[in-house]
Coordinates of C-alpha atoms and ligand atoms in Angstrom, one line a residue:
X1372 CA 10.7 -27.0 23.1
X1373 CA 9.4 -29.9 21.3
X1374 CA 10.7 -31.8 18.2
X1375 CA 9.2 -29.8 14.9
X1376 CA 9.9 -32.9 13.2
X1377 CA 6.7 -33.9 14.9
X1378 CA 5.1 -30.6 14.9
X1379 CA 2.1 -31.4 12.3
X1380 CA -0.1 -33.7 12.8
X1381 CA -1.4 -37.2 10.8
X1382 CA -4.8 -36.8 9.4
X1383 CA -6.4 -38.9 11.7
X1384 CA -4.6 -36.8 14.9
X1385 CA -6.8 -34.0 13.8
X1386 CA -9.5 -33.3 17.0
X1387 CA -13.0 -33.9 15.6
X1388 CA -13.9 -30.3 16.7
X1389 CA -11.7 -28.7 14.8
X1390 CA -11.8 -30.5 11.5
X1391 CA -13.3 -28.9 8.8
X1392 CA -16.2 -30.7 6.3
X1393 CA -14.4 -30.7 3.1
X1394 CA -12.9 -28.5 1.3
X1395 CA -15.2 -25.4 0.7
X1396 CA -15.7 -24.7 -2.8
X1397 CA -16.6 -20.7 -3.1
X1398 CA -18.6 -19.5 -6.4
X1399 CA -20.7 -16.6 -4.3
X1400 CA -19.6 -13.0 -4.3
X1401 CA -21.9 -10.3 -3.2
X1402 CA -23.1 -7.7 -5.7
X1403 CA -26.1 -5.4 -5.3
X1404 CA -27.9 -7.2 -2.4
X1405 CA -27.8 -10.6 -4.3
X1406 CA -25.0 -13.4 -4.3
X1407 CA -23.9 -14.1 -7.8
X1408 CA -22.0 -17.3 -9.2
X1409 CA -18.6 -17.0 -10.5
X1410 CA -17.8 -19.7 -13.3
X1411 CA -14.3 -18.4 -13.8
X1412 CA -10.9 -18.8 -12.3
X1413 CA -10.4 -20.4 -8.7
X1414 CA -7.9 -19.8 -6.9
X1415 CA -6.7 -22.9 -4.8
X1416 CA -6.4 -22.0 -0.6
X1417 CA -3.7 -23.5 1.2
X1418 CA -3.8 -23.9 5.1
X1419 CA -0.4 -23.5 7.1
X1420 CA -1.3 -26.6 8.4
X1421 CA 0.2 -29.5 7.1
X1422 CA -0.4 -33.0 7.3
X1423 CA 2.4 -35.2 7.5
X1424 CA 2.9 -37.4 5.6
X1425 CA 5.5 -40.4 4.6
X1426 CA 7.1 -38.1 1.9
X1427 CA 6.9 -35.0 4.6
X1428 CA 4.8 -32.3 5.5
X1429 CA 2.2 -31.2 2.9
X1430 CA -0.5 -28.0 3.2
X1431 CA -3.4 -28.9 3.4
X1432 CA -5.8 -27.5 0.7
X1433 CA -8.7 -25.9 2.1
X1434 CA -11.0 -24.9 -0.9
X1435 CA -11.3 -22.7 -3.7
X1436 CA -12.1 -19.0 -4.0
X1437 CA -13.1 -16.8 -7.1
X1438 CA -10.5 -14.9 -8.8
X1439 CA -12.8 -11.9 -10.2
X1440 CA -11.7 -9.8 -12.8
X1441 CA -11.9 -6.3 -13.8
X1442 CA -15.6 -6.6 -15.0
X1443 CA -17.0 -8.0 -11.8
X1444 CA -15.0 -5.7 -9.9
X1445 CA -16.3 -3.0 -11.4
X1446 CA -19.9 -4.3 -11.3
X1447 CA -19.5 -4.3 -7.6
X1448 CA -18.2 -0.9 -7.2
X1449 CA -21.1 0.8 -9.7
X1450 CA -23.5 -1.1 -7.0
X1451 CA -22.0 1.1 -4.3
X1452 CA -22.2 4.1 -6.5
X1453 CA -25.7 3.8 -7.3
X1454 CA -26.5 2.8 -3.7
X1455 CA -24.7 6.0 -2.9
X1456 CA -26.4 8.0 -5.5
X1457 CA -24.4 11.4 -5.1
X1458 CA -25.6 11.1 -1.2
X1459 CA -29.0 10.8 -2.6
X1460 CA -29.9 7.5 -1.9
X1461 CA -31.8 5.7 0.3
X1462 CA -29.0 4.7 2.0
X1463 CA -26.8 7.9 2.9
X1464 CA -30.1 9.9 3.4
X1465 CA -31.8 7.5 5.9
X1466 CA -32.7 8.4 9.3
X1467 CA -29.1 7.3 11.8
X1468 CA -31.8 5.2 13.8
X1469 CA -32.4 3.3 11.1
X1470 CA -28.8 2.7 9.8
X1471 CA -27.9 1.6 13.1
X1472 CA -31.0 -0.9 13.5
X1473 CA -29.0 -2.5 9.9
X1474 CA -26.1 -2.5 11.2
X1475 CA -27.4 -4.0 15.0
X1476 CA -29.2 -6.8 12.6
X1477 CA -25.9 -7.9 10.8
X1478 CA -24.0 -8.1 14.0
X1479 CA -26.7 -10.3 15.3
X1480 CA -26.6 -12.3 12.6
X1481 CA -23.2 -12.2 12.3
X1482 CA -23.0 -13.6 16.2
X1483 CA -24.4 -17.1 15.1
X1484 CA -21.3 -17.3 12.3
X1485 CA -19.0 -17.7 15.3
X1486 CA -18.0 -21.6 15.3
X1487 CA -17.5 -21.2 11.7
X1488 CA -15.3 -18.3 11.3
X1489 CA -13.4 -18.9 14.4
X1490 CA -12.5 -22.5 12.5
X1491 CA -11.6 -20.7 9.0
X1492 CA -9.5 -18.2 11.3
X1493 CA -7.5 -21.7 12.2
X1494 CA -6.8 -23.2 9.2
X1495 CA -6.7 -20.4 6.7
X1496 CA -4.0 -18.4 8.6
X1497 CA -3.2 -20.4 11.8
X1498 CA -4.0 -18.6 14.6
X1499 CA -4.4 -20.1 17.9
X1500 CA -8.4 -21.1 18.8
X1501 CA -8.1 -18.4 21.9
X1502 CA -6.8 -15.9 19.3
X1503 CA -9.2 -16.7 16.5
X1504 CA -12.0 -16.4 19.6
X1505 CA -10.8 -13.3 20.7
X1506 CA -10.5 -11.5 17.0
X1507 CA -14.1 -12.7 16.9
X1508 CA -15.5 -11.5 20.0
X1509 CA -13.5 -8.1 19.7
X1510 CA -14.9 -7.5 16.3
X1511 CA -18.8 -8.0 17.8
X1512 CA -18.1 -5.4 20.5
X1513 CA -16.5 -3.2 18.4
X1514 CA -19.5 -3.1 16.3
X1515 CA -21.3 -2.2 19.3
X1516 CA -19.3 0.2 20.5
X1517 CA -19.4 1.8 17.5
X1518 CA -23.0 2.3 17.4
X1519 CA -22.8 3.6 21.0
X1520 CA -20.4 6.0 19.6
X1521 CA -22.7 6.7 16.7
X1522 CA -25.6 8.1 19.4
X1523 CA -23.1 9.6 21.1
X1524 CA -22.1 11.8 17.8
X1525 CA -25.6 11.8 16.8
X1526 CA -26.9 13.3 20.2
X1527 CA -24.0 16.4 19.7
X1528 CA -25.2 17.2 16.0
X1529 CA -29.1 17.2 17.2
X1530 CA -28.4 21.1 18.6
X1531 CA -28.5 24.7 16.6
X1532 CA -25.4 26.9 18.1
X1533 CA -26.2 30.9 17.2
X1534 CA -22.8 32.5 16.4
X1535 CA -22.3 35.7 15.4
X1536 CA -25.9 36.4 14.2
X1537 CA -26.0 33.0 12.7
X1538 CA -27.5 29.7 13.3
X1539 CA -25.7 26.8 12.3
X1540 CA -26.6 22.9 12.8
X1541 CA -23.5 21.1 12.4
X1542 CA -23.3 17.2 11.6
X1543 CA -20.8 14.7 10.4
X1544 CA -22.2 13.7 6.9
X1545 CA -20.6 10.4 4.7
X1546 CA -17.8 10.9 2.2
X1547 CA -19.7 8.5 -0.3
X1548 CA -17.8 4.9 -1.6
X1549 CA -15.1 3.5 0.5
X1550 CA -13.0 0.3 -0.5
X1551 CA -12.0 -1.5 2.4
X1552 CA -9.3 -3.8 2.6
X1553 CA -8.0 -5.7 5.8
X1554 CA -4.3 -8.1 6.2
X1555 CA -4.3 -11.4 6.7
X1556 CA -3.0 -11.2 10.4
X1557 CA -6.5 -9.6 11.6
X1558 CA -8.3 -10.6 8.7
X1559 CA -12.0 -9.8 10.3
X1560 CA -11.1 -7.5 12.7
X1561 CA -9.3 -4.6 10.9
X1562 CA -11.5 -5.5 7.7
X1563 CA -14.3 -4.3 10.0
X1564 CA -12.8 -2.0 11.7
X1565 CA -13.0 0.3 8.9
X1566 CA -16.1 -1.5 7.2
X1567 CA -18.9 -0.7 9.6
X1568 CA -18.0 2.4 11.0
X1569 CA -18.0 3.4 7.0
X1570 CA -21.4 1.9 6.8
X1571 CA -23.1 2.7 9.8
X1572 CA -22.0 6.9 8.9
X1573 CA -24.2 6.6 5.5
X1574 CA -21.2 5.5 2.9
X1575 CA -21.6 2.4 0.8
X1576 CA -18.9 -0.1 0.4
X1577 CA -17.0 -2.1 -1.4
X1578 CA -14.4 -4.7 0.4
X1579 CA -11.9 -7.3 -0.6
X1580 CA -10.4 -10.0 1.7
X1581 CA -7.0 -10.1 2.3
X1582 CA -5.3 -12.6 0.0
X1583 CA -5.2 -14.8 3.3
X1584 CA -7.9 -15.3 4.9
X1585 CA -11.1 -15.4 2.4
X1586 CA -12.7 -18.3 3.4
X1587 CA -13.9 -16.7 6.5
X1588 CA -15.8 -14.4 5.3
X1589 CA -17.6 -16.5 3.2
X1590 CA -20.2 -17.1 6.6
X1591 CA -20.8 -13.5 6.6
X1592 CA -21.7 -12.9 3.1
X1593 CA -25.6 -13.9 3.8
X1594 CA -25.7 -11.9 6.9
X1595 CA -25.1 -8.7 4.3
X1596 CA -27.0 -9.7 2.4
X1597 CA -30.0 -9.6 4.7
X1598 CA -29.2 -7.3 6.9
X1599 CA -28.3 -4.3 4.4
X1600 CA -30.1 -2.6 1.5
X1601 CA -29.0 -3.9 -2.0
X1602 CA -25.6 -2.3 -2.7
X1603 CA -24.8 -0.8 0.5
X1604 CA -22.2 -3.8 1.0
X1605 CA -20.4 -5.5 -2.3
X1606 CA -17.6 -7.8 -2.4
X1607 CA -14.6 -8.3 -4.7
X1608 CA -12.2 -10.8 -4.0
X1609 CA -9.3 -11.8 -6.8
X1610 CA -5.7 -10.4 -7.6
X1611 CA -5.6 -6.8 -6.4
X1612 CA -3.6 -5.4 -9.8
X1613 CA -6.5 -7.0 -11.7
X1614 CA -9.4 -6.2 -9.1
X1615 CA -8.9 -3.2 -6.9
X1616 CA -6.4 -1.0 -9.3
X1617 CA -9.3 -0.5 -11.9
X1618 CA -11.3 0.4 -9.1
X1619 CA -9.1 3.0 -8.1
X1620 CA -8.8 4.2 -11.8
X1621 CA -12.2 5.3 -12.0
X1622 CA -11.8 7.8 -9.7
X1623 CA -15.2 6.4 -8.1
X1624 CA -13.5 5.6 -4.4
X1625 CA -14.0 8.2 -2.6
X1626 CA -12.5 6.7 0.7
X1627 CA -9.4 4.0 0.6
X1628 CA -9.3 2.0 3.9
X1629 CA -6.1 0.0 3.6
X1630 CA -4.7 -2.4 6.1
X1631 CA -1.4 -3.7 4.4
X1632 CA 1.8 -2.3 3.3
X1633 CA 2.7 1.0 1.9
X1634 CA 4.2 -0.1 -1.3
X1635 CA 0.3 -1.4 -1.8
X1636 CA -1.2 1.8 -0.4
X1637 CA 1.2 3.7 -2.8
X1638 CA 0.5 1.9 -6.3
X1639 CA -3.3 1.7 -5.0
X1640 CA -3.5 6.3 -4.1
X1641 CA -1.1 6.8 -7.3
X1642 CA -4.0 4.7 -9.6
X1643 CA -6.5 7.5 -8.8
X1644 CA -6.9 10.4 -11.3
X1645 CA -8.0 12.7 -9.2
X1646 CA -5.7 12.1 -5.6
X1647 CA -7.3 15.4 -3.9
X1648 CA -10.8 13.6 -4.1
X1649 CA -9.9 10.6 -2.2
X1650 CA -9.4 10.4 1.7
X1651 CA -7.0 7.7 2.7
X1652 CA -6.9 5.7 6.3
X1653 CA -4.1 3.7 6.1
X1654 CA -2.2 1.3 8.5
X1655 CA 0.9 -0.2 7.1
X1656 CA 4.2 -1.3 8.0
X1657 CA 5.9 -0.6 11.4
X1658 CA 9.1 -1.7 13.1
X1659 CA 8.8 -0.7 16.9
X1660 CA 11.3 -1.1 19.2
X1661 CA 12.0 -2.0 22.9
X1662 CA 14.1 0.0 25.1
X1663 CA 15.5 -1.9 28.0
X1664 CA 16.7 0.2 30.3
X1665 CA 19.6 -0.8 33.3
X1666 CA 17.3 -0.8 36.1
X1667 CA 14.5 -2.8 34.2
X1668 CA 12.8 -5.0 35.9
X1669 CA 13.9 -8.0 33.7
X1670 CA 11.6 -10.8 34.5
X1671 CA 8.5 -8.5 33.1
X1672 CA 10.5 -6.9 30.6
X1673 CA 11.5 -10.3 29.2
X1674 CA 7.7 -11.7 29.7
X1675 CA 6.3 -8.3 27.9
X1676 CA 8.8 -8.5 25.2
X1677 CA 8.5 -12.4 24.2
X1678 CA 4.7 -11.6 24.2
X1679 CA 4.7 -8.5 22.2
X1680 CA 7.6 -9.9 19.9
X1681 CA 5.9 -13.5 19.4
X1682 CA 1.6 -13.3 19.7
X1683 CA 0.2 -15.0 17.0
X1684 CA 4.5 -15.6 15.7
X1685 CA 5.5 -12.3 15.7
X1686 CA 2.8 -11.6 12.8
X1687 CA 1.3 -8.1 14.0
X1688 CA 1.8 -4.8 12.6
X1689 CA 2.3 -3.8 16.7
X1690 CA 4.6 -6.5 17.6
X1691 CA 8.4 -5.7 18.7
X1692 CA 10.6 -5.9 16.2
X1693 CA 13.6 -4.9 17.4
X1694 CA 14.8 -4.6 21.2
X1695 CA 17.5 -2.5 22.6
X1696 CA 19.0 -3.4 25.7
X1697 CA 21.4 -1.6 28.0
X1698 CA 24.7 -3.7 27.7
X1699 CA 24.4 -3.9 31.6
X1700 CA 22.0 -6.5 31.6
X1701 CA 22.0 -7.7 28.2
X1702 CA 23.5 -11.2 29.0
X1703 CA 20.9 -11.6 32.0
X1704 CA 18.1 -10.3 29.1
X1705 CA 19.3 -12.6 27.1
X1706 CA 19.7 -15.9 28.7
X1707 CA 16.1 -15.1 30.4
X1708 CA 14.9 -14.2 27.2
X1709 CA 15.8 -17.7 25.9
X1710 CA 14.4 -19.8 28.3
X1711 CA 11.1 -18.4 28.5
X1712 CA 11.2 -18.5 24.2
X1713 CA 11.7 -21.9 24.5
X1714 CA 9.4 -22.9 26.8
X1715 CA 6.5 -21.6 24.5
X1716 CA 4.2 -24.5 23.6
X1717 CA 4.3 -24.5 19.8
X1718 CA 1.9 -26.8 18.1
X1719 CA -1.4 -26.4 16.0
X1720 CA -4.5 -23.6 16.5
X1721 CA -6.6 -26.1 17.9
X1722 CA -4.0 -27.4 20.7
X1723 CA -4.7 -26.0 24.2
X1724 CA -2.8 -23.3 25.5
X1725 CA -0.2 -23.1 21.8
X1726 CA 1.3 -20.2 21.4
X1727 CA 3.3 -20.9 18.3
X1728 CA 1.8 -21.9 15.1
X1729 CA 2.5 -22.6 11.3
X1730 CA 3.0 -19.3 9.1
X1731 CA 0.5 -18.9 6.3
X1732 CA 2.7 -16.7 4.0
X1733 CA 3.9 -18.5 1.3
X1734 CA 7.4 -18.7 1.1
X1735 CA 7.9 -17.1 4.6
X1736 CA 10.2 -19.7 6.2
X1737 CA 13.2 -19.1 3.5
X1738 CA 13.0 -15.1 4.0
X1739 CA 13.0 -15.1 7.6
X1740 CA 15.9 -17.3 7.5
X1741 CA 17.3 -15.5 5.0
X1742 CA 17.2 -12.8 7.1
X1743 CA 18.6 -14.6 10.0
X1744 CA 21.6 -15.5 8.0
X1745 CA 22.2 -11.9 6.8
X1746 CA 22.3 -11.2 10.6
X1747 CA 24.9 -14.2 11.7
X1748 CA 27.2 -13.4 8.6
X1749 CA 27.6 -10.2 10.1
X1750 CA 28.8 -11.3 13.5
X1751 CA 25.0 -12.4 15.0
X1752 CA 24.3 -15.3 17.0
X1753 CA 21.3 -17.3 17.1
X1754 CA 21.1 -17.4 20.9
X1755 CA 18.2 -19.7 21.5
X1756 CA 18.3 -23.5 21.1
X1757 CA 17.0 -24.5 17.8
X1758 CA 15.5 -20.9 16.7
X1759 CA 15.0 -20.2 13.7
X1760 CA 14.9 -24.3 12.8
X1761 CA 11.4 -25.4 10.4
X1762 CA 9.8 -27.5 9.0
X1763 CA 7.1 -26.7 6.3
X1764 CA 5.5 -23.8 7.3
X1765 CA 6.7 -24.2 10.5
X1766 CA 9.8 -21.6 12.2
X1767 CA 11.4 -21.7 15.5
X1768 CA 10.9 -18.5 17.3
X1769 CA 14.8 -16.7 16.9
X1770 CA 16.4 -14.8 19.2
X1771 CA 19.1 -13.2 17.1
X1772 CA 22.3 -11.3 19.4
X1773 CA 24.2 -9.0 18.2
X1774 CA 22.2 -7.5 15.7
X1775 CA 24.9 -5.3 13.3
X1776 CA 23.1 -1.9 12.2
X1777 CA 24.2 -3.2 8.7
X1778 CA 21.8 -6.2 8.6
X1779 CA 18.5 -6.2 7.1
X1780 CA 17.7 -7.3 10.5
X1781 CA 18.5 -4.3 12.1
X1782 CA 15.8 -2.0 9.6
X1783 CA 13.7 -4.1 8.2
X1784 CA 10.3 -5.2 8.9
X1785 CA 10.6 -9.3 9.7
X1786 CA 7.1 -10.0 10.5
X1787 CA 7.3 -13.3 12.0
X1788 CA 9.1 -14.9 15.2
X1789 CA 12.7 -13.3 14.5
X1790 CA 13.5 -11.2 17.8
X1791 CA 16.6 -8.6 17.1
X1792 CA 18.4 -7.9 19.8
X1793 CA 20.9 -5.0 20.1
X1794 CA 22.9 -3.9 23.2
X1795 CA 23.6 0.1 23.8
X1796 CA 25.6 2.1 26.6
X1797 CA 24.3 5.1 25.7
X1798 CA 20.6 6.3 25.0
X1799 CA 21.1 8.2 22.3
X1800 CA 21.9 4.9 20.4
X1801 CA 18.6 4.1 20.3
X1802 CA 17.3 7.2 20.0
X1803 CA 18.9 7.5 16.4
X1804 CA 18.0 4.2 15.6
X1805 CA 13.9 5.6 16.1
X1806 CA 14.7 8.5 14.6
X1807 CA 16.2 7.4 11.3
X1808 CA 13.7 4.6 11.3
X1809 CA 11.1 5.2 8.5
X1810 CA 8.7 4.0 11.0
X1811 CA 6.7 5.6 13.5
X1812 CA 4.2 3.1 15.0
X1813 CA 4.6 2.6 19.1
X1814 CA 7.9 2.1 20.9
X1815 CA 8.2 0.4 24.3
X1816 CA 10.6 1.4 27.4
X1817 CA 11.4 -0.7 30.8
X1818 CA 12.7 0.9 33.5
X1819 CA 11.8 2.0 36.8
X1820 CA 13.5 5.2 37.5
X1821 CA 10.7 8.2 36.5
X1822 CA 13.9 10.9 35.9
X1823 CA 15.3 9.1 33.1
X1824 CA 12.2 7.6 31.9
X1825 CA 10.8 10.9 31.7
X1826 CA 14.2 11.6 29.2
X1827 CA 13.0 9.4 27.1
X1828 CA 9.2 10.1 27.0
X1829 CA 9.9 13.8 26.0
X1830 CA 11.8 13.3 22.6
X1831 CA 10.3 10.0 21.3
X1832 CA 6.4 11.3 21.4
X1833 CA 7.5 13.4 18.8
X1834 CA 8.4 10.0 16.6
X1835 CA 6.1 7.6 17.2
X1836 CA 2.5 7.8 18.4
X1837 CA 2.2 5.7 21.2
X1838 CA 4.8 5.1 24.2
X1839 CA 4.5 2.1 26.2
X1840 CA 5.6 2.1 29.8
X1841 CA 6.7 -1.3 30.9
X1842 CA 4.2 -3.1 28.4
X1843 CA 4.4 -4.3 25.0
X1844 CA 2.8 -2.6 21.7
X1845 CA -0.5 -3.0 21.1
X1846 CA -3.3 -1.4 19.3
X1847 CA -6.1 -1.8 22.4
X1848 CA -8.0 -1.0 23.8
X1849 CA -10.2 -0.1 20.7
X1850 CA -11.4 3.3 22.1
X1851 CA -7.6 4.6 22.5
X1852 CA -6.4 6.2 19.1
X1853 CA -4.1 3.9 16.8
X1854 CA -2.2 5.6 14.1
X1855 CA 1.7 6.1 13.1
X1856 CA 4.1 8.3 11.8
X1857 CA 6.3 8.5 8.8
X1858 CA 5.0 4.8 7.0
X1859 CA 3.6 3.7 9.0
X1860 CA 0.0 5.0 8.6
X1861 CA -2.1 7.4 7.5
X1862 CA -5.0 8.6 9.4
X1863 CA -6.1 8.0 13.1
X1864 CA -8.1 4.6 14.2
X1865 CA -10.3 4.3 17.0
X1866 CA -13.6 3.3 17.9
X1867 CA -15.0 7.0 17.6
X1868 CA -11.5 8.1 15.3
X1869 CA -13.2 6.0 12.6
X1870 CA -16.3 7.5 12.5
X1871 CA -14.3 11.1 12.1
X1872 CA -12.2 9.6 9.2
X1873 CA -15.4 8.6 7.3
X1874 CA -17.2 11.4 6.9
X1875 CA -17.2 15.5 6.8
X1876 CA -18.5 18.1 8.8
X1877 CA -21.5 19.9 6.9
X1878 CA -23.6 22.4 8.3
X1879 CA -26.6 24.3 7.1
X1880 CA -26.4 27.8 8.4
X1881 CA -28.7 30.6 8.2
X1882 CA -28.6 34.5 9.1
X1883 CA -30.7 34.7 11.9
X1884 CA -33.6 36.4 10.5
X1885 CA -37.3 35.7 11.2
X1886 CA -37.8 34.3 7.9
X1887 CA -35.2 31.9 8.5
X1888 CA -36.6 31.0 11.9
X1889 CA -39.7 30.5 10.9
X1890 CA -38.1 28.0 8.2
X1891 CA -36.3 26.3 10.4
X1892 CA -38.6 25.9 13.2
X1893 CA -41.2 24.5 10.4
X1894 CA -38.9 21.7 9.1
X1895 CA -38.3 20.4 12.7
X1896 CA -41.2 21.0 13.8
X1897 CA -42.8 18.8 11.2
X1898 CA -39.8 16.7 10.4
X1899 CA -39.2 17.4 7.0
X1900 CA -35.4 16.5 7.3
X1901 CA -33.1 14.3 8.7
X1902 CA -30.1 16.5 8.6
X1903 CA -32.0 19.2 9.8
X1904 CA -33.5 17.8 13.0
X1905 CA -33.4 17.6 16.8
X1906 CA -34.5 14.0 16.8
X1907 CA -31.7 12.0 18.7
X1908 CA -30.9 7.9 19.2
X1909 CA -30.9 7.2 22.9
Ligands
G3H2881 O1 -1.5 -5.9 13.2 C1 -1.9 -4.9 13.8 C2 -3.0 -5.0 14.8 O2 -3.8 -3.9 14.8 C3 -2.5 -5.2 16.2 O3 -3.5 -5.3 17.1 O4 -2.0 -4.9 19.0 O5 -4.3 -5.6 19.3 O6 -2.7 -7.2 18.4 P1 -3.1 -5.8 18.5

């Protein structure tokens, strides 16, 4: 592992391709199909990457983005509502062909913002080029996706069913305003995760960046601009108690998509007047565990878990955060475990092939050692040369054995590259441990023998919501559902999961009676209605 004393870089180290203009200075937020000019507070972005310098490492400031206030705030969420209009606006009533030819011209536009956003992915929260390229590229077919999905849904509503004496047409119809809010770990992908498949179903947004991450999405805001009607799309960005709380306390959201933690989620549902009007998708903490089982295969359950624990520095609501592992093996485990973290290339997001980066959370390096002190003083060992060391925003990867149930280690959330390791003779150690866990996210088990492993599957289904057989955690692919128990989420992801969560079934239904059928047959005949149609998308 190299020296992190030499970890950042001098200014003039700094590749030309990866070096950004100048700081960017960002007055525009995007209200009502026009970007307005903020002449208020700014609020200063640091990078995670620092330049070194003779007194030490210093971040390096990246720009300046508005801090709105309650007014502005709520100036982009009446745009939404009159966009909306009650469902009677241009926008909720317009023909799915048509919403999806918006939504098809923003990700086109949205294509040629690539080079740009991929850079701001770099500095503003440090993730590795391949990583910032992947977010990117993942986001774009999602989008697609989602509009195949869209047809897909669109084709199944386009039919009458006659039940009971009584036709029916039955189609998924939008809930109305939905804030969206993404984390700063995928801070365009699970913004938009949520964002288009809200749009592209008829509702009108609002959405804030993640307090990380801003600057990114400053590309995008021309491309919704032009390639949505005024209002359909609005932007807030600022301190969420003074920005996204008022929202919430008008009782005009009508959907909360929220990407963070469930304290957050909490104070944000609670703000609400009237709770039973708002539908919540939520993804929020987890803590899920590997299960390493005596007849592992330990060269891929080591490789599997130092990936899943450490991609993009353990920052990833799916990562491992806690790995059990029969006592058996646990010294081989170990010992492999520690070679292959220190032989991860740690550097900055531009450097070929890095896998370990600066943290962009302010403060991060003291409470991860912190926590990694809380674990030694109760009989832990930091097992892997130098883990756990920084420098500025920089932390060794840890690998932290044995981890005592009574450290904070042992429960809580790290969120960063700490890996826990416990040992266990008998299964139903870790069984408890998921069961009195107050997470419910994904869990991980490495074995090879299909009796024992089939032990296992039957009980912990019923606490987490996705089982991983000799592979990491991880939310893709996009079309498989991601959700959680307990808190970790609320609400079911996926590529056609979202499309579910954003709207409600709504049917018009007649008794089958020739009056009606000669009604019917009139309106779609002459297409008088877009609900009430057998039009499809192909
Ligand atoms: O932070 C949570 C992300 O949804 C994880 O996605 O498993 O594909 O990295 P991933």
């Amino acid at each position: 592992m190299r020296d992190i004393e030499t970890i950042f870089p001098a200014d003039d180290q700094i590749p030309a391709d990866a070096r950004l203009a100048g700081p960017i200075e960002q007055r525009e937020y995007l209200v009502n199909g026009e970007l307005r000019r903020w002449d208020g507070a700014m609020q200063e972005v640091l990078s995670p990457v620092c330049v070194e310098t003779a007194t030490g490492p210093v971040q390096r400031v990246l720009g300046r983005v508005p801090l709105l206030g309650e007014k502005e705030a709520l100036d982009a969420l009446d745009a939404a509502v009159a966009a909306y209009d009650h469902g009677r606006g241009r926008w909720p009533t317009m023909a799915v062909a048509d919403r999806i030819a918006h939504v098809e011209e923003f990700a086109r536009r949205m294509v040629g913002t690539r080079d740009e956003v991929v850079r701001l992915l770099m500095w503003e929260i440090g993730k590795a080029r391949a990583d910032a390229g992947r977010e990117f590229d993942r986001t774009v077919e999602y989008i697609r996706d989602t509009v195949d999905a869209v047809k897909e849904l669109d084709r199944a509503g386009s039919r009458f069913s006659i039940q009971q004496g009584i036709i029916g047409q039955i189609r998924r119809a939008p809930l109305g305003v939905a804030l969206c809010m993404g984390p700063f770990n995928y801070p365009l992908n699970e913004t938009f995760t949520t964002l288009i498949p809200a749009l592209v179903m008829g509702n009108t947004a609002v959405f804030k960046p993640p307090r990380l991450g801003v600057l990114l999405h400053r590309p995008l805001l021309e491309a919704f601009r032009d390639a949505f009607p005024p209002g359909v799309v609005n932007t807030v960005y600022g301190r969420g108690r003074e920005t996204m709380t008022p929202l919430m306390a008008s009782g005009k959201v009508d959907v909360l998509a929220f990407i963070g933690t469930s304290r957050a989620a909490d104070a944000l549902k609670k703000a609400h007047p009237r709770p039973h009007r708002l539908r919540s998708v939520l993804g929020l903490e987890a803590k899920n565990p590997a299960i390493v089982l005596p007849d592992a295969d330990l060269e891929l359950a080591v490789a599997e878990c130092a990936l899943g624990a450490l991609s993009f520095n353990g920052q990833r609501c799916t990562a491992l955060k806690m790995l059990f592992v029969h006592a058996d093996v646990v010294d081989e485990f170990l010992a492999r475990l520690s070679a292959v973290v220190s032989g991860l290339p740690a550097g900055m997001p531009w450097d070929e092939g890095v896998a370990l980066t600066p943290l962009p959370e302010p403060g991060k390096p003291a409470e991860l050692a912190e926590l990694v002190a809380d674990a030694v003083r109760l009989g832990g060992r930091v097992v892997n040369p130098s883990g756990g060391e920084s420098h500025g925003t920089y932390v060794s990867p840890a690998v932290v054995y044995p981890t005592h149930p009574d450290s904070r280690l042992y429960r809580e959330e790290q969120f960063g590259p700490v890996i826990p390791v416990a040992s266990f003779t008998d299964l139903a150690e870790p069984i408890r441990w998921v069961v009195e866990s107050n997470y419910g996210q994904q869990l991980s088990i490495f074995g090879r023998d299909p009796e024992t492993i089939a032990r296992l599957v039957d009980p912990l289904v019923n606490q987490v919501c996705r089982l991983n057989l000799n592979s990491q955690c991880q939310r893709g692919p996009d079309t498989f559902p991601f959700t959680g128990r307990k808190d970790s989420a609320e609400g079911t992801l996926s590529v056609s999961d979202a499309l579910r969560v954003f709207t409600i079934r709504t049917l018009v239904a007649a008794k089958s009676s020739e009056l009606n059928k000669r009604i019917i047959t009139d309106i779609v005949r002459e297409r008088r209605s877009t609900f009430l149609s057998t039009d499809f998308v192909f």
